[in-house]
């Protein structure tokens, strides 16, 4: 019997699939995408060196049926045909795995009619649904070889979006740090780009776009309404300020806790709207 040892199959975040018998399609009870991809990647496994059991009519399967004999004398290998030891029947690899509907016993419970098996197999492999399933099987097989399955394409698209957003946020975080260090105001009387009175934050964004192709492309997408997530609004500015402020506070407190002695000075002064703003100064050695 041409068999391989059963290989455990693991899914990320799913129960582990154990004891996969590649040579017995009747044992493939689950048809989730992970199992389907692994089976297609491994390919159908046919049994040759075995004494196939006889049924009540004294008939049995023969490895002769793995081949299709054409009228011109040509011989084609039926790679899709598999024998199931557990059910003592034959099944169609592609129709069982990728077929959307069960077109015959070969795609579901298995076929055990040995007397007319040749004609039944010949009829099955001429069915339009079977030919369509063979095409889907081969397409998936090629995609897996080139690592271009739908899941891979979705993951790559998600990673491109994540990297794009990361690049934009890194530029904006650097800009927030510069404005904070220089003690400059962020917003003006207008929040529309390329307008008067837009404030330092947006004005510096326009300046960066003059020399940075990535930011220039981002502003172009905004103008063409290709994206509505631009990270330039006042809420994002406030969130970035808070994140950086908290990071600075945590670093100051960490150093203060590590120091043996420290002192605290509190002071307050009114801002432009005459609201008292308290300042805490920590001095440590």
PDB file of C-alpha atoms in Angstrom:
ATOM      1  CA  UNK A   1       0.000   0.000   0.000  1.00  0.00           C
ATOM      2  CA  UNK A   2       1.456   3.346  -1.061  1.00  0.00           C
ATOM      3  CA  UNK A   3       0.683   5.313   2.082  1.00  0.00           C
ATOM      4  CA  UNK A   4       2.291   8.081   4.084  1.00  0.00           C
ATOM      5  CA  UNK A   5       2.177   8.361   7.840  1.00  0.00           C
ATOM      6  CA  UNK A   6      -0.679  10.381   9.211  1.00  0.00           C
ATOM      7  CA  UNK A   7       0.367  13.981   9.823  1.00  0.00           C
ATOM      8  CA  UNK A   8      -1.187  16.225  12.487  1.00  0.00           C
ATOM      9  CA  UNK A   9      -2.678  19.378  11.059  1.00  0.00           C
ATOM     10  CA  UNK A  10      -2.846  22.555  13.122  1.00  0.00           C
ATOM     11  CA  UNK A  11      -4.949  25.624  12.577  1.00  0.00           C
ATOM     12  CA  UNK A  12      -4.290  29.082  14.014  1.00  0.00           C
ATOM     13  CA  UNK A  13      -6.968  29.711  16.601  1.00  0.00           C
ATOM     14  CA  UNK A  14      -8.858  26.486  15.763  1.00  0.00           C
ATOM     15  CA  UNK A  15      -8.940  22.958  17.177  1.00  0.00           C
ATOM     16  CA  UNK A  16      -6.082  20.770  15.941  1.00  0.00           C
ATOM     17  CA  UNK A  17      -6.939  18.398  13.096  1.00  0.00           C
ATOM     18  CA  UNK A  18      -5.268  15.057  13.851  1.00  0.00           C
ATOM     19  CA  UNK A  19      -4.770  11.812  11.970  1.00  0.00           C
ATOM     20  CA  UNK A  20      -5.239  13.053   8.416  1.00  0.00           C
ATOM     21  CA  UNK A  21      -5.184  10.053   6.113  1.00  0.00           C
ATOM     22  CA  UNK A  22      -4.363  11.450   2.677  1.00  0.00           C
ATOM     23  CA  UNK A  23      -5.148   8.113   1.064  1.00  0.00           C
ATOM     24  CA  UNK A  24      -8.701   7.826   2.449  1.00  0.00           C
ATOM     25  CA  UNK A  25     -11.105  10.603   1.338  1.00  0.00           C
ATOM     26  CA  UNK A  26     -13.961   9.133   3.389  1.00  0.00           C
ATOM     27  CA  UNK A  27     -12.200  10.285   6.568  1.00  0.00           C
ATOM     28  CA  UNK A  28     -12.234  13.941   5.480  1.00  0.00           C
ATOM     29  CA  UNK A  29     -15.338  14.929   7.397  1.00  0.00           C
ATOM     30  CA  UNK A  30     -14.413  18.627   7.734  1.00  0.00           C
ATOM     31  CA  UNK A  31     -14.342  20.907   4.694  1.00  0.00           C
ATOM     32  CA  UNK A  32     -12.933  24.104   6.184  1.00  0.00           C
ATOM     33  CA  UNK A  33     -10.512  26.139   4.053  1.00  0.00           C
ATOM     34  CA  UNK A  34      -7.415  25.179   6.054  1.00  0.00           C
ATOM     35  CA  UNK A  35      -8.021  21.456   5.607  1.00  0.00           C
ATOM     36  CA  UNK A  36      -8.966  21.895   1.942  1.00  0.00           C
ATOM     37  CA  UNK A  37      -5.768  23.835   1.237  1.00  0.00           C
ATOM     38  CA  UNK A  38      -3.580  21.250   2.944  1.00  0.00           C
ATOM     39  CA  UNK A  39      -5.194  18.363   1.054  1.00  0.00           C
ATOM     40  CA  UNK A  40      -4.908  20.151  -2.297  1.00  0.00           C
ATOM     41  CA  UNK A  41      -1.312  21.084  -1.542  1.00  0.00           C
ATOM     42  CA  UNK A  42      -0.494  17.447  -0.739  1.00  0.00           C
ATOM     43  CA  UNK A  43      -2.482  16.111  -3.700  1.00  0.00           C
ATOM     44  CA  UNK A  44      -4.568  12.935  -4.086  1.00  0.00           C
ATOM     45  CA  UNK A  45      -2.920   9.749  -2.862  1.00  0.00           C
ATOM     46  CA  UNK A  46      -3.810   6.542  -4.668  1.00  0.00           C
ATOM     47  CA  UNK A  47      -3.478   2.994  -3.330  1.00  0.00           C
ATOM     48  CA  UNK A  48      -1.898   0.413  -5.653  1.00  0.00           C
ATOM     49  CA  UNK A  49      -0.141  -2.387  -3.754  1.00  0.00           C
ATOM     50  CA  UNK A  50      -3.151  -3.922  -2.033  1.00  0.00           C
ATOM     51  CA  UNK A  51      -5.487  -6.860  -2.373  1.00  0.00           C
ATOM     52  CA  UNK A  52      -8.777  -5.016  -2.710  1.00  0.00           C
ATOM     53  CA  UNK A  53     -11.618  -6.840  -0.864  1.00  0.00           C
ATOM     54  CA  UNK A  54     -14.457  -8.471  -2.802  1.00  0.00           C
ATOM     55  CA  UNK A  55     -18.138  -7.694  -2.248  1.00  0.00           C
ATOM     56  CA  UNK A  56     -21.070 -10.144  -2.196  1.00  0.00           C
ATOM     57  CA  UNK A  57     -21.021 -10.415  -6.005  1.00  0.00           C
ATOM     58  CA  UNK A  58     -17.345 -11.392  -5.884  1.00  0.00           C
ATOM     59  CA  UNK A  59     -16.425  -8.102  -7.546  1.00  0.00           C
ATOM     60  CA  UNK A  60     -13.705  -5.777  -6.373  1.00  0.00           C
ATOM     61  CA  UNK A  61     -11.832  -2.617  -7.284  1.00  0.00           C
ATOM     62  CA  UNK A  62      -8.689  -2.771  -9.395  1.00  0.00           C
ATOM     63  CA  UNK A  63      -5.889  -0.237  -9.832  1.00  0.00           C
ATOM     64  CA  UNK A  64      -6.593  -0.651 -13.561  1.00  0.00           C
ATOM     65  CA  UNK A  65      -9.351   1.954 -13.130  1.00  0.00           C
ATOM     66  CA  UNK A  66      -6.797   4.624 -12.209  1.00  0.00           C
ATOM     67  CA  UNK A  67      -6.198   4.849 -15.951  1.00  0.00           C
ATOM     68  CA  UNK A  68      -8.516   5.982 -18.727  1.00  0.00           C
ATOM     69  CA  UNK A  69      -8.055   4.147 -22.022  1.00  0.00           C
ATOM     70  CA  UNK A  70      -8.995   6.281 -25.018  1.00  0.00           C
ATOM     71  CA  UNK A  71     -10.206   4.829 -28.336  1.00  0.00           C
ATOM     72  CA  UNK A  72      -6.978   5.899 -30.083  1.00  0.00           C
ATOM     73  CA  UNK A  73      -4.995   3.754 -27.679  1.00  0.00           C
ATOM     74  CA  UNK A  74      -3.833   6.603 -25.476  1.00  0.00           C
ATOM     75  CA  UNK A  75      -3.823   6.162 -21.711  1.00  0.00           C
ATOM     76  CA  UNK A  76      -4.633   9.019 -19.311  1.00  0.00           C
ATOM     77  CA  UNK A  77      -4.052   8.861 -15.586  1.00  0.00           C
ATOM     78  CA  UNK A  78      -7.138   9.549 -13.457  1.00  0.00           C
ATOM     79  CA  UNK A  79      -5.398  11.522 -10.707  1.00  0.00           C
ATOM     80  CA  UNK A  80      -8.775  12.498  -9.253  1.00  0.00           C
ATOM     81  CA  UNK A  81      -9.809   8.883  -8.480  1.00  0.00           C
ATOM     82  CA  UNK A  82      -9.140   7.537  -4.982  1.00  0.00           C
ATOM     83  CA  UNK A  83      -9.959   4.305  -3.168  1.00  0.00           C
ATOM     84  CA  UNK A  84     -11.246   4.520   0.407  1.00  0.00           C
ATOM     85  CA  UNK A  85     -10.142   1.648   2.621  1.00  0.00           C
ATOM     86  CA  UNK A  86     -12.578   2.534   5.407  1.00  0.00           C
ATOM     87  CA  UNK A  87     -15.688   2.418   3.188  1.00  0.00           C
ATOM     88  CA  UNK A  88     -14.347   0.055   0.481  1.00  0.00           C
ATOM     89  CA  UNK A  89     -15.466   2.485  -2.217  1.00  0.00           C
ATOM     90  CA  UNK A  90     -14.025   4.950  -4.733  1.00  0.00           C
ATOM     91  CA  UNK A  91     -14.370   8.732  -4.593  1.00  0.00           C
ATOM     92  CA  UNK A  92     -13.557  11.780  -6.709  1.00  0.00           C
ATOM     93  CA  UNK A  93     -10.869  13.921  -5.042  1.00  0.00           C
ATOM     94  CA  UNK A  94     -11.828  17.263  -6.620  1.00  0.00           C
ATOM     95  CA  UNK A  95     -15.623  16.845  -6.469  1.00  0.00           C
ATOM     96  CA  UNK A  96     -15.454  15.951  -2.774  1.00  0.00           C
ATOM     97  CA  UNK A  97     -13.174  18.848  -1.831  1.00  0.00           C
ATOM     98  CA  UNK A  98     -14.059  21.821  -4.039  1.00  0.00           C
ATOM     99  CA  UNK A  99     -17.455  20.884  -5.477  1.00  0.00           C
ATOM    100  CA  UNK A 100     -20.363  23.038  -4.340  1.00  0.00           C
ATOM    101  CA  UNK A 101     -22.892  20.261  -4.930  1.00  0.00           C
ATOM    102  CA  UNK A 102     -22.831  16.482  -4.805  1.00  0.00           C
ATOM    103  CA  UNK A 103     -23.147  15.377  -8.403  1.00  0.00           C
ATOM    104  CA  UNK A 104     -22.850  11.617  -7.723  1.00  0.00           C
ATOM    105  CA  UNK A 105     -21.840   9.046  -5.141  1.00  0.00           C
ATOM    106  CA  UNK A 106     -18.214   9.689  -6.122  1.00  0.00           C
ATOM    107  CA  UNK A 107     -18.424  13.104  -4.481  1.00  0.00           C
ATOM    108  CA  UNK A 108     -20.233  12.046  -1.293  1.00  0.00           C
ATOM    109  CA  UNK A 109     -20.547   8.565   0.197  1.00  0.00           C
ATOM    110  CA  UNK A 110     -18.434   6.747  -2.404  1.00  0.00           C
ATOM    111  CA  UNK A 111     -19.213   4.358  -5.257  1.00  0.00           C
ATOM    112  CA  UNK A 112     -19.137   0.537  -4.802  1.00  0.00           C
ATOM    113  CA  UNK A 113     -20.588  -0.744  -8.087  1.00  0.00           C
ATOM    114  CA  UNK A 114     -17.633  -2.731  -9.449  1.00  0.00           C
ATOM    115  CA  UNK A 115     -19.352  -4.466 -12.343  1.00  0.00           C
ATOM    116  CA  UNK A 116     -20.038  -1.323 -14.393  1.00  0.00           C
ATOM    117  CA  UNK A 117     -17.338   0.837 -12.791  1.00  0.00           C
ATOM    118  CA  UNK A 118     -15.511   1.676 -16.016  1.00  0.00           C
ATOM    119  CA  UNK A 119     -18.607   3.116 -17.692  1.00  0.00           C
ATOM    120  CA  UNK A 120     -19.657   4.963 -14.517  1.00  0.00           C
ATOM    121  CA  UNK A 121     -16.233   6.575 -14.180  1.00  0.00           C
ATOM    122  CA  UNK A 122     -16.252   7.496 -17.853  1.00  0.00           C
ATOM    123  CA  UNK A 123     -19.664   9.147 -17.454  1.00  0.00           C
ATOM    124  CA  UNK A 124     -18.570  11.012 -14.341  1.00  0.00           C
ATOM    125  CA  UNK A 125     -15.423  12.508 -15.837  1.00  0.00           C
ATOM    126  CA  UNK A 126     -17.448  13.906 -18.762  1.00  0.00           C
ATOM    127  CA  UNK A 127     -19.903  15.781 -16.534  1.00  0.00           C
ATOM    128  CA  UNK A 128     -19.650  19.597 -16.804  1.00  0.00           C
ATOM    129  CA  UNK A 129     -19.697  19.918 -13.001  1.00  0.00           C
ATOM    130  CA  UNK A 130     -16.772  17.493 -12.679  1.00  0.00           C
ATOM    131  CA  UNK A 131     -14.769  19.342 -15.327  1.00  0.00           C
ATOM    132  CA  UNK A 132     -15.494  22.601 -13.509  1.00  0.00           C
ATOM    133  CA  UNK A 133     -14.317  21.075 -10.218  1.00  0.00           C
ATOM    134  CA  UNK A 134     -11.101  19.857 -11.872  1.00  0.00           C
ATOM    135  CA  UNK A 135     -10.473  23.432 -13.030  1.00  0.00           C
ATOM    136  CA  UNK A 136     -11.052  24.809  -9.508  1.00  0.00           C
ATOM    137  CA  UNK A 137      -8.753  22.155  -8.034  1.00  0.00           C
ATOM    138  CA  UNK A 138      -5.911  22.950 -10.443  1.00  0.00           C
ATOM    139  CA  UNK A 139      -6.386  26.701  -9.991  1.00  0.00           C
ATOM    140  CA  UNK A 140      -6.206  26.384  -6.202  1.00  0.00           C
ATOM    141  CA  UNK A 141      -3.180  24.123  -6.530  1.00  0.00           C
ATOM    142  CA  UNK A 142      -1.343  26.735  -8.628  1.00  0.00           C
ATOM    143  CA  UNK A 143      -2.327  29.530  -6.236  1.00  0.00           C
ATOM    144  CA  UNK A 144      -0.959  27.575  -3.280  1.00  0.00           C
ATOM    145  CA  UNK A 145       2.322  26.949  -5.111  1.00  0.00           C
ATOM    146  CA  UNK A 146       2.681  30.677  -5.802  1.00  0.00           C
ATOM    147  CA  UNK A 147       1.310  31.663  -2.365  1.00  0.00           C
ATOM    148  CA  UNK A 148      -1.523  33.597  -4.007  1.00  0.00           C
ATOM    149  CA  UNK A 149      -4.657  32.252  -2.364  1.00  0.00           C
ATOM    150  CA  UNK A 150      -7.553  34.581  -1.517  1.00  0.00           C
ATOM    151  CA  UNK A 151      -6.429  34.543   2.128  1.00  0.00           C
ATOM    152  CA  UNK A 152      -2.907  35.566   1.092  1.00  0.00           C
ATOM    153  CA  UNK A 153      -4.214  38.366  -1.118  1.00  0.00           C
ATOM    154  CA  UNK A 154      -6.434  39.622   1.700  1.00  0.00           C
ATOM    155  CA  UNK A 155      -3.528  39.501   4.144  1.00  0.00           C
ATOM    156  CA  UNK A 156      -1.227  41.360   1.743  1.00  0.00           C
ATOM    157  CA  UNK A 157      -3.864  44.029   1.123  1.00  0.00           C
ATOM    158  CA  UNK A 158      -4.365  44.440   4.881  1.00  0.00           C
ATOM    159  CA  UNK A 159      -0.608  44.722   5.430  1.00  0.00           C
ATOM    160  CA  UNK A 160      -0.333  47.379   2.713  1.00  0.00           C
ATOM    161  CA  UNK A 161      -3.036  49.446   4.403  1.00  0.00           C
ATOM    162  CA  UNK A 162      -1.396  48.986   7.822  1.00  0.00           C
ATOM    163  CA  UNK A 163       2.015  50.041   6.508  1.00  0.00           C
ATOM    164  CA  UNK A 164       0.474  53.051   4.775  1.00  0.00           C
ATOM    165  CA  UNK A 165      -1.250  54.205   7.973  1.00  0.00           C
ATOM    166  CA  UNK A 166       1.928  53.575   9.966  1.00  0.00           C
ATOM    167  CA  UNK A 167       3.973  55.806   7.647  1.00  0.00           C
ATOM    168  CA  UNK A 168       1.437  58.639   7.919  1.00  0.00           C
ATOM    169  CA  UNK A 169       1.222  58.401  11.714  1.00  0.00           C
ATOM    170  CA  UNK A 170       5.019  58.356  12.110  1.00  0.00           C
ATOM    171  CA  UNK A 171       5.263  61.635  10.194  1.00  0.00           C
ATOM    172  CA  UNK A 172       2.437  63.224  12.179  1.00  0.00           C
ATOM    173  CA  UNK A 173       3.862  62.082  15.537  1.00  0.00           C
ATOM    174  CA  UNK A 174       7.214  63.648  14.611  1.00  0.00           C
ATOM    175  CA  UNK A 175       5.379  66.870  13.713  1.00  0.00           C
ATOM    176  CA  UNK A 176       3.488  66.897  17.043  1.00  0.00           C
ATOM    177  CA  UNK A 177       6.803  66.505  18.891  1.00  0.00           C
ATOM    178  CA  UNK A 178       8.355  69.453  17.026  1.00  0.00           C
ATOM    179  CA  UNK A 179       5.384  71.732  17.692  1.00  0.00           C
ATOM    180  CA  UNK A 180       5.361  70.715  21.361  1.00  0.00           C
ATOM    181  CA  UNK A 181       9.092  71.268  21.858  1.00  0.00           C
ATOM    182  CA  UNK A 182       8.868  74.680  20.171  1.00  0.00           C
ATOM    183  CA  UNK A 183       5.782  75.554  22.238  1.00  0.00           C
ATOM    184  CA  UNK A 184       3.781  76.429  19.108  1.00  0.00           C
ATOM    185  CA  UNK A 185       0.009  76.374  18.785  1.00  0.00           C
ATOM    186  CA  UNK A 186      -1.513  73.637  16.668  1.00  0.00           C
ATOM    187  CA  UNK A 187      -4.761  75.000  15.240  1.00  0.00           C
ATOM    188  CA  UNK A 188      -5.912  78.228  13.720  1.00  0.00           C
ATOM    189  CA  UNK A 189      -9.305  79.529  12.663  1.00  0.00           C
ATOM    190  CA  UNK A 190      -9.635  77.197   9.667  1.00  0.00           C
ATOM    191  CA  UNK A 191      -9.198  73.414   9.337  1.00  0.00           C
ATOM    192  CA  UNK A 192      -9.243  73.168   5.539  1.00  0.00           C
ATOM    193  CA  UNK A 193      -5.920  72.559   3.819  1.00  0.00           C
ATOM    194  CA  UNK A 194      -4.510  75.186   1.472  1.00  0.00           C
ATOM    195  CA  UNK A 195      -6.632  77.881   3.085  1.00  0.00           C
ATOM    196  CA  UNK A 196      -5.824  80.983   5.139  1.00  0.00           C
ATOM    197  CA  UNK A 197      -5.659  80.678   8.925  1.00  0.00           C
ATOM    198  CA  UNK A 198      -5.206  76.912   9.074  1.00  0.00           C
ATOM    199  CA  UNK A 199      -2.692  76.906  11.931  1.00  0.00           C
ATOM    200  CA  UNK A 200       0.784  75.480  12.350  1.00  0.00           C
ATOM    201  CA  UNK A 201      -0.081  71.759  12.261  1.00  0.00           C
ATOM    202  CA  UNK A 202      -1.770  71.758   8.850  1.00  0.00           C
ATOM    203  CA  UNK A 203       0.672  74.335   7.480  1.00  0.00           C
ATOM    204  CA  UNK A 204       3.606  72.100   8.353  1.00  0.00           C
ATOM    205  CA  UNK A 205       1.760  69.163   6.756  1.00  0.00           C
ATOM    206  CA  UNK A 206       1.576  71.173   3.536  1.00  0.00           C
ATOM    207  CA  UNK A 207       5.292  71.920   3.844  1.00  0.00           C
ATOM    208  CA  UNK A 208       6.172  68.245   4.341  1.00  0.00           C
ATOM    209  CA  UNK A 209       4.095  67.341   1.256  1.00  0.00           C
ATOM    210  CA  UNK A 210       6.273  69.637  -0.886  1.00  0.00           C
ATOM    211  CA  UNK A 211       9.334  67.450  -0.243  1.00  0.00           C
ATOM    212  CA  UNK A 212       7.911  64.068   0.814  1.00  0.00           C
ATOM    213  CA  UNK A 213       6.243  62.031  -2.007  1.00  0.00           C
ATOM    214  CA  UNK A 214       4.399  59.846   0.512  1.00  0.00           C
ATOM    215  CA  UNK A 215       2.673  62.784   2.224  1.00  0.00           C
ATOM    216  CA  UNK A 216       2.051  64.408  -1.156  1.00  0.00           C
ATOM    217  CA  UNK A 217       0.245  61.249  -2.306  1.00  0.00           C
ATOM    218  CA  UNK A 218      -1.761  61.216   0.924  1.00  0.00           C
ATOM    219  CA  UNK A 219      -2.996  64.790   0.422  1.00  0.00           C
ATOM    220  CA  UNK A 220      -3.788  63.996  -3.212  1.00  0.00           C
ATOM    221  CA  UNK A 221      -5.997  61.083  -2.090  1.00  0.00           C
ATOM    222  CA  UNK A 222      -7.779  63.454   0.292  1.00  0.00           C
ATOM    223  CA  UNK A 223      -8.479  65.979  -2.476  1.00  0.00           C
ATOM    224  CA  UNK A 224      -9.788  63.231  -4.778  1.00  0.00           C
ATOM    225  CA  UNK A 225     -11.865  61.752  -1.907  1.00  0.00           C
ATOM    226  CA  UNK A 226     -10.124  58.394  -2.300  1.00  0.00           C
ATOM    227  CA  UNK A 227      -9.740  58.178   1.459  1.00  0.00           C
ATOM    228  CA  UNK A 228     -11.710  59.580   4.371  1.00  0.00           C
ATOM    229  CA  UNK A 229      -9.221  58.447   7.024  1.00  0.00           C
ATOM    230  CA  UNK A 230      -6.609  61.187   6.809  1.00  0.00           C
ATOM    231  CA  UNK A 231      -5.480  61.554  10.485  1.00  0.00           C
ATOM    232  CA  UNK A 232      -5.339  65.350  10.180  1.00  0.00           C
ATOM    233  CA  UNK A 233      -8.461  66.314  12.155  1.00  0.00           C
ATOM    234  CA  UNK A 234      -8.486  68.015  15.532  1.00  0.00           C
ATOM    235  CA  UNK A 235      -9.494  64.849  17.390  1.00  0.00           C
ATOM    236  CA  UNK A 236      -6.459  62.948  16.065  1.00  0.00           C
ATOM    237  CA  UNK A 237      -4.222  65.896  16.967  1.00  0.00           C
ATOM    238  CA  UNK A 238      -5.540  65.879  20.542  1.00  0.00           C
ATOM    239  CA  UNK A 239      -5.135  62.101  20.783  1.00  0.00           C
ATOM    240  CA  UNK A 240      -1.516  62.251  19.610  1.00  0.00           C
ATOM    241  CA  UNK A 241      -0.787  65.054  22.097  1.00  0.00           C
ATOM    242  CA  UNK A 242      -2.309  63.008  24.942  1.00  0.00           C
ATOM    243  CA  UNK A 243      -0.366  59.872  23.978  1.00  0.00           C
ATOM    244  CA  UNK A 244       2.955  61.718  23.897  1.00  0.00           C
ATOM    245  CA  UNK A 245       2.123  63.618  27.105  1.00  0.00           C
ATOM    246  CA  UNK A 246       1.359  60.360  28.928  1.00  0.00           C
ATOM    247  CA  UNK A 247       4.609  58.840  27.679  1.00  0.00           C
ATOM    248  CA  UNK A 248       6.551  61.834  29.032  1.00  0.00           C
ATOM    249  CA  UNK A 249       4.740  61.669  32.382  1.00  0.00           C
ATOM    250  CA  UNK A 250       5.485  57.954  32.742  1.00  0.00           C
ATOM    251  CA  UNK A 251       9.188  58.573  32.050  1.00  0.00           C
ATOM    252  CA  UNK A 252       9.328  61.410  34.606  1.00  0.00           C
ATOM    253  CA  UNK A 253       7.591  59.300  37.261  1.00  0.00           C
ATOM    254  CA  UNK A 254       9.862  56.349  36.543  1.00  0.00           C
ATOM    255  CA  UNK A 255      12.930  58.520  37.093  1.00  0.00           C
ATOM    256  CA  UNK A 256      11.391  60.075  40.237  1.00  0.00           C
ATOM    257  CA  UNK A 257      10.665  56.660  41.738  1.00  0.00           C
ATOM    258  CA  UNK A 258      14.202  55.560  40.960  1.00  0.00           C
ATOM    259  CA  UNK A 259      15.656  58.647  42.738  1.00  0.00           C
ATOM    260  CA  UNK A 260      16.304  58.556  46.481  1.00  0.00           C
ATOM    261  CA  UNK A 261      15.134  62.135  47.067  1.00  0.00           C
ATOM    262  CA  UNK A 262      12.745  64.334  45.086  1.00  0.00           C
ATOM    263  CA  UNK A 263      10.644  67.440  45.677  1.00  0.00           C
ATOM    264  CA  UNK A 264       7.336  68.660  44.223  1.00  0.00           C
ATOM    265  CA  UNK A 265       6.455  72.278  43.467  1.00  0.00           C
ATOM    266  CA  UNK A 266       2.911  73.276  42.506  1.00  0.00           C
ATOM    267  CA  UNK A 267       2.125  76.517  40.703  1.00  0.00           C
ATOM    268  CA  UNK A 268      -0.891  77.868  38.816  1.00  0.00           C
ATOM    269  CA  UNK A 269      -1.517  80.644  36.350  1.00  0.00           C
ATOM    270  CA  UNK A 270      -4.589  81.690  34.347  1.00  0.00           C
ATOM    271  CA  UNK A 271      -4.666  80.988  30.615  1.00  0.00           C
ATOM    272  CA  UNK A 272      -6.112  83.271  27.919  1.00  0.00           C
ATOM    273  CA  UNK A 273      -9.664  82.314  28.923  1.00  0.00           C
ATOM    274  CA  UNK A 274      -8.850  83.153  32.572  1.00  0.00           C
ATOM    275  CA  UNK A 275      -9.042  79.495  33.627  1.00  0.00           C
ATOM    276  CA  UNK A 276      -6.471  78.502  36.234  1.00  0.00           C
ATOM    277  CA  UNK A 277      -3.939  75.972  34.909  1.00  0.00           C
ATOM    278  CA  UNK A 278      -1.938  74.088  37.526  1.00  0.00           C
ATOM    279  CA  UNK A 279       1.649  73.041  36.913  1.00  0.00           C
ATOM    280  CA  UNK A 280       3.459  70.348  38.896  1.00  0.00           C
ATOM    281  CA  UNK A 281       7.269  70.510  38.935  1.00  0.00           C
ATOM    282  CA  UNK A 282       9.195  67.494  40.196  1.00  0.00           C
ATOM    283  CA  UNK A 283      12.861  67.944  41.064  1.00  0.00           C
ATOM    284  CA  UNK A 284      15.037  64.915  41.822  1.00  0.00           C
ATOM    285  CA  UNK A 285      18.672  63.992  42.045  1.00  0.00           C
TER     286      UNK A 285
END
